[in-house]
Coordinates of C-alpha atoms in Angstrom, one line a residue:
M262 CA -7.4 4.6 27.9
T263 CA -4.3 3.0 26.4
Q264 CA -2.9 6.4 25.5
N265 CA -3.4 7.6 29.1
T266 CA -1.8 4.4 30.5
L267 CA 1.2 4.7 28.1
K268 CA 1.7 8.4 29.0
Q269 CA 1.6 7.6 32.7
L270 CA 4.1 4.8 32.3
L271 CA 6.4 6.9 30.2
R272 CA 6.4 9.6 32.9
E273 CA 7.5 6.9 35.4
R274 CA 10.2 5.0 33.4
I275 CA 11.7 4.2 30.1
L276 CA 9.6 1.7 28.1
V277 CA 11.4 -0.9 26.1
L278 CA 10.5 -1.7 22.5
D279 CA 11.2 -5.1 21.1
G280 CA 14.2 -5.7 18.8
A281 CA 14.4 -6.4 15.1
M282 CA 12.0 -9.0 13.6
G283 CA 14.0 -9.6 10.4
T284 CA 17.2 -10.8 12.0
M285 CA 15.3 -13.0 14.4
I286 CA 13.6 -14.6 11.4
Q287 CA 16.9 -15.0 9.6
R288 CA 18.3 -17.1 12.4
H289 CA 15.8 -19.9 11.5
V290 CA 17.2 -20.2 8.0
L291 CA 13.8 -20.7 6.5
E292 CA 13.0 -22.2 3.1
E293 CA 10.4 -21.5 0.4
A294 CA 8.1 -24.0 2.0
D295 CA 8.0 -22.1 5.2
F296 CA 6.9 -18.9 3.4
C297 CA 4.3 -20.7 1.2
G298 CA 2.9 -23.3 3.6
E299 CA 0.0 -25.3 2.3
R300 CA -2.1 -22.3 1.5
F301 CA 0.3 -20.7 -1.0
A302 CA 2.0 -23.9 -2.2
E303 CA 0.8 -23.1 -5.8
H304 CA 1.3 -19.4 -5.6
S305 CA 2.2 -17.6 -8.8
K306 CA 5.5 -16.2 -7.4
P307 CA 8.1 -17.3 -5.0
L308 CA 7.5 -16.0 -1.5
Q309 CA 10.8 -16.5 0.2
G310 CA 11.8 -13.1 1.7
A311 CA 8.2 -11.9 2.2
N312 CA 8.6 -12.1 6.0
D313 CA 5.2 -10.6 6.7
I314 CA 3.5 -13.6 5.1
L315 CA 4.9 -15.8 7.9
C316 CA 2.1 -14.5 10.1
L317 CA -0.2 -16.7 8.0
T318 CA 2.1 -19.6 7.2
R319 CA 4.3 -19.8 10.3
P320 CA 2.4 -18.1 13.1
D321 CA 4.1 -20.3 15.6
L322 CA 7.5 -18.9 14.7
I323 CA 6.3 -15.3 14.8
A324 CA 4.6 -15.9 18.1
D325 CA 7.8 -17.4 19.6
I326 CA 9.7 -14.3 18.5
H327 CA 7.2 -12.0 20.1
R328 CA 7.2 -14.1 23.3
A329 CA 11.0 -14.1 23.5
Y330 CA 11.1 -10.3 23.4
L331 CA 8.4 -10.0 26.0
E332 CA 9.9 -12.5 28.3
A333 CA 13.2 -10.7 28.0
G334 CA 11.5 -7.5 29.3
A335 CA 10.1 -5.6 26.3
D336 CA 7.0 -3.5 27.1
I337 CA 6.0 -3.0 23.5
I338 CA 6.1 -5.5 20.6
E339 CA 5.6 -4.6 17.0
T340 CA 3.5 -6.6 14.6
N341 CA 5.3 -8.3 11.8
T342 CA 3.8 -5.9 9.2
F343 CA 6.7 -3.6 8.2
N344 CA 6.1 -4.3 4.5
A345 CA 2.5 -5.5 4.7
T346 CA 0.9 -3.1 2.3
R347 CA -0.2 -3.5 -1.3
I348 CA 2.8 -1.3 -2.3
G349 CA 5.3 -3.0 0.0
L350 CA 4.4 -6.5 -1.1
S351 CA 3.5 -5.7 -4.7
E352 CA 6.3 -8.0 -6.2
Y353 CA 4.7 -11.0 -4.5
D354 CA 1.2 -10.8 -5.9
L355 CA -0.5 -10.9 -2.4
D356 CA -3.1 -8.2 -2.9
E357 CA -6.0 -10.4 -1.9
V358 CA -4.5 -11.2 1.5
I359 CA -3.1 -7.8 2.6
Y360 CA -6.0 -7.0 4.9
E361 CA -6.2 -10.4 6.4
L362 CA -2.4 -10.5 6.9
N363 CA -2.5 -7.3 8.9
V364 CA -5.5 -8.4 11.0
E365 CA -3.9 -11.7 11.8
A366 CA -0.5 -10.2 12.5
A367 CA -2.1 -7.8 15.1
R368 CA -4.2 -10.6 16.6
L369 CA -1.1 -12.8 16.9
A370 CA 0.9 -10.1 18.7
R371 CA -2.2 -9.3 20.8
E372 CA -2.6 -12.9 22.0
V373 CA 1.1 -13.2 23.0
A374 CA 1.1 -9.8 24.7
D375 CA -2.1 -10.7 26.7
E376 CA -0.6 -14.1 27.6
V377 CA 2.5 -12.5 29.1
T378 CA 0.6 -9.7 30.8
A379 CA -1.7 -12.2 32.5
R380 CA 1.4 -13.7 34.2
N381 CA 2.3 -10.3 35.6
P382 CA -0.6 -7.8 35.5
D383 CA 1.6 -5.1 37.1
K384 CA 3.6 -5.0 33.9
P385 CA 1.2 -4.4 31.0
R386 CA 2.4 -5.2 27.5
F387 CA 1.4 -3.3 24.4
V388 CA 1.2 -4.0 20.7
A389 CA 2.4 -1.5 18.2
G390 CA 1.1 -1.9 14.6
A391 CA 4.3 -1.6 12.5
I392 CA 3.9 0.6 9.4
G393 CA 7.0 0.8 7.1
P394 CA 7.8 3.4 4.6
T395 CA 7.1 1.2 1.5
N396 CA 9.7 0.8 -1.2
R397 CA 8.6 4.0 -3.0
T398 CA 9.2 7.6 -2.3
A399 CA 6.7 10.4 -2.9
S400 CA 9.2 13.2 -2.9
M401 CA 11.8 12.1 -5.4
S402 CA 11.9 10.5 -8.8
P403 CA 13.5 7.1 -9.2
D404 CA 14.6 8.1 -12.7
V405 CA 17.4 10.7 -12.9
N406 CA 16.4 11.5 -16.4
R407 CA 12.8 12.4 -15.3
P408 CA 13.1 14.5 -12.2
G409 CA 9.4 15.3 -12.2
F410 CA 8.3 11.6 -12.3
R411 CA 7.0 9.9 -9.2
A412 CA 6.6 6.1 -8.8
V413 CA 3.7 6.7 -6.4
S414 CA 1.2 9.5 -5.7
F415 CA 0.3 10.8 -2.3
D416 CA -3.3 9.6 -2.7
E417 CA -2.1 6.1 -3.5
L418 CA 0.0 6.0 -0.4
V419 CA -2.9 7.2 1.7
A420 CA -5.1 4.5 0.3
T421 CA -2.6 1.7 0.9
Y422 CA -1.9 2.9 4.5
Q423 CA -5.7 3.2 5.2
E424 CA -6.1 -0.5 4.4
Q425 CA -3.2 -1.5 6.6
I426 CA -4.3 0.7 9.5
R427 CA -7.9 -0.5 9.4
A428 CA -6.7 -4.0 9.7
L429 CA -4.3 -3.3 12.5
V430 CA -7.0 -1.6 14.5
E431 CA -9.4 -4.6 13.9
G432 CA -6.7 -7.0 14.9
G433 CA -6.2 -5.3 18.3
A434 CA -3.2 -3.1 18.1
D435 CA -2.8 -0.6 21.0
L436 CA -0.8 2.0 19.0
L437 CA 0.6 2.6 15.6
L438 CA 4.4 3.0 14.8
I439 CA 5.2 4.7 11.5
E440 CA 8.8 3.9 11.3
T441 CA 12.0 4.1 9.3
V442 CA 10.7 7.3 7.7
F443 CA 13.1 8.3 4.9
D444 CA 10.6 10.5 3.1
T445 CA 8.4 12.7 5.3
L446 CA 5.8 13.0 2.5
N447 CA 5.3 9.2 2.8
C448 CA 5.0 9.6 6.6
K449 CA 2.4 12.4 6.1
A450 CA 0.4 10.1 4.0
A451 CA 0.4 7.5 6.8
L452 CA -0.6 10.3 9.3
V453 CA -3.5 11.3 7.0
A454 CA -4.6 7.7 6.7
A455 CA -4.5 7.2 10.5
D456 CA -6.6 10.3 11.0
E457 CA -9.2 9.2 8.4
V458 CA -9.4 5.7 9.8
A459 CA -9.9 7.1 13.3
E460 CA -12.8 9.3 12.0
E461 CA -14.2 6.3 10.2
T462 CA -14.0 3.7 13.0
G463 CA -14.2 5.9 16.1
T464 CA -10.9 4.4 17.3
R465 CA -8.0 6.7 17.5
L466 CA -4.8 4.9 18.4
P467 CA -1.7 6.6 19.8
L468 CA 0.9 7.4 17.1
M469 CA 4.6 7.0 17.2
V470 CA 6.8 8.3 14.4
S471 CA 10.4 7.2 13.9
G472 CA 12.6 8.6 11.1
T473 CA 15.9 7.3 9.8
I474 CA 19.1 9.2 9.3
T475 CA 20.9 7.6 6.4
D476 CA 24.5 8.9 6.8
A477 CA 26.7 11.3 8.9
S478 CA 25.0 14.3 7.3
G479 CA 22.2 14.1 9.8
R480 CA 19.6 14.2 7.1
T481 CA 16.9 11.9 5.9
L482 CA 17.2 10.3 2.4
S483 CA 14.9 13.0 1.1
G484 CA 17.3 15.7 2.4
Q485 CA 15.5 17.0 5.5
T486 CA 17.3 18.0 8.6
L487 CA 16.0 16.8 12.0
A488 CA 14.5 20.2 12.6
A489 CA 12.7 20.1 9.3
F490 CA 11.5 16.5 10.0
W491 CA 10.1 17.5 13.4
T492 CA 8.5 20.6 12.0
S493 CA 6.8 18.6 9.2
V494 CA 5.1 16.1 11.6
K495 CA 4.6 18.0 14.9
H496 CA 1.1 19.0 13.9
A497 CA -0.1 15.5 14.4
E498 CA -1.1 14.4 17.9
L499 CA 2.0 12.2 18.4
L500 CA 2.8 10.0 21.4
S501 CA 6.5 10.0 20.4
I502 CA 9.0 11.1 17.8
G503 CA 12.3 9.2 17.3
L504 CA 15.0 7.7 15.2
N505 CA 15.7 4.2 14.2
C506 CA 17.7 2.0 11.7
A507 CA 20.7 2.8 9.5
L508 CA 23.2 4.1 12.0
G509 CA 24.6 2.2 15.0
P510 CA 24.1 3.5 18.5
K511 CA 27.3 5.7 18.7
E512 CA 26.6 7.3 15.4
L513 CA 22.9 7.9 16.2
R514 CA 23.5 9.4 19.6
P515 CA 24.0 13.1 18.6
Y516 CA 20.9 13.1 16.5
V517 CA 18.8 11.5 19.2
E518 CA 20.1 14.2 21.5
E519 CA 19.2 16.9 19.0
L520 CA 15.7 15.6 18.4
S521 CA 15.1 15.1 22.1
G522 CA 16.0 18.7 22.7
M523 CA 13.5 20.1 20.3
A524 CA 10.6 17.7 20.5
T525 CA 7.5 18.4 22.7
T526 CA 6.5 14.7 22.8
F527 CA 8.2 11.7 24.2
T528 CA 11.2 10.6 22.2
S529 CA 12.3 7.1 21.0
A530 CA 15.7 5.7 20.1
H531 CA 16.1 2.3 18.6
P532 CA 19.4 2.1 16.7
N533 CA 20.3 -1.0 14.9
A534 CA 23.7 -2.8 14.9
G535 CA 25.2 -0.4 12.3
L536 CA 25.7 -1.2 8.7
P537 CA 26.5 -4.7 7.5
N538 CA 30.1 -5.6 7.2
A539 CA 31.8 -7.2 4.1
F540 CA 30.3 -10.6 5.1
G541 CA 26.8 -9.4 5.6
G542 CA 27.0 -9.6 9.3
Y543 CA 27.0 -7.0 12.0
D544 CA 30.0 -6.0 14.2
E545 CA 28.0 -4.6 17.1
T546 CA 27.1 -7.1 19.8
P547 CA 24.3 -6.9 22.4
E548 CA 27.0 -6.1 25.0
S549 CA 28.6 -3.2 23.1
M550 CA 25.2 -1.8 22.3
A551 CA 24.0 -2.0 25.9
V552 CA 26.9 0.2 26.9
V553 CA 25.9 2.9 24.6
L554 CA 22.2 2.6 25.4
E555 CA 23.0 2.9 29.1
E556 CA 24.6 6.2 28.2
F557 CA 21.4 7.2 26.5
R558 CA 19.6 6.5 29.7
R559 CA 22.1 8.2 31.9
R560 CA 22.1 11.4 29.8
G561 CA 18.3 11.4 29.7
L562 CA 18.1 11.2 25.9
A563 CA 15.1 8.9 26.2
Q564 CA 13.8 9.9 29.5
R565 CA 12.9 13.3 31.0
R566 CA 9.3 13.7 29.9
R567 CA 10.0 11.2 27.1
G568 CA 11.4 7.8 26.7
L569 CA 11.4 4.6 24.6
L570 CA 14.5 2.5 23.8
R571 CA 15.1 -0.5 21.6
D572 CA 18.2 -2.5 21.0
D573 CA 18.2 -4.1 17.5
A574 CA 21.3 -6.2 18.2
G575 CA 19.1 -8.4 20.2
A576 CA 20.3 -7.5 23.7
Y577 CA 16.9 -8.4 25.1
R578 CA 16.8 -12.0 23.8

C-alpha cells in the first residue's frame, strides 16, 4: 500500500527528503553527557560522536529535528540510523543495543511523521529507514601491502544489515534508504539482507538506493562508473536510484542528469553543501543551493517519471 501511494505521489510531483541529520545535531554543541544519558553513564567507552545513540539518550532532540524538517515541508524523513549497525558502531561497544536502537529510531520518526500527517491528512509523511555503507568496504583492501585482504566479508555485511533492517521494519519504517553507497558490493549485501528479511517477515518495504560520487571523475570510491553502478543494482525492485553526499549541487548536476537518463526507476538527488572549507564549515548556503535545485526541477532531472530532492544545506529548516 505504501509503495503504491509513493509511486502515485511521485507521478504527480517531486517529493522532498529531509536534510542532513548530522549537521543539525552539531548545532546543539552536545557534550558527552548528552550521548551517555543516565543509561550509559558508566559505559566502557566514550560515546560522544555516536549520533545514532541519541535516539535512546536524547529522543527529544532527534524528534525536534524530524519535526522541523516535516514542518518545513519534507515529505520523507530518515531515521537517525546511518551508522546504527554492529559494524558501524563497533568502536563504541554498543552491540547489545543495536537492535533496540534501530527499533526506537524508527518508532520515534514514525510518531513524529504521524503527528504531522494528522494535522494535514492530505499531505502524508513517510519514514525512510536510513542504512549507511558502514566504515568498511567489501571490494578493496585497507592494506596496500595485502591487496587480497578484506576487513569484512559479504556474509558479515548481510548479517549486520539483516539485524538493522528487521529492527527498522519492526519500528514502523515505510521504506528503506540504502545511501551513500561508495562500494556497490556493500550495497548488494544490503539488498540481499532486505530481500531475506522480506521473505522472513512477510513485509517488503520499498527500496531506495543512493550512491556517492567522490570526485570529478564521476566514479564511486570503488571505481565504478554510473552506468556500472546502475547495472549492478537494477535487478532489485527499486523505488528509486540516486546520488547523494560528497559533491555540492553544481558538481553533482551532470551526474544526476546522466543517471536520470539511464534509470528505469524514479531518481533522487540530494547533494550536500560541498566539501568542508579550511575552517571545517561549508561555503554553500540554503539560498545558493536552492537556486541550483530549482534548475534540477526545471530541467526535469528529478521529475519526469521520477523525482526526489533533498537539500543538505538545510534550506528546508
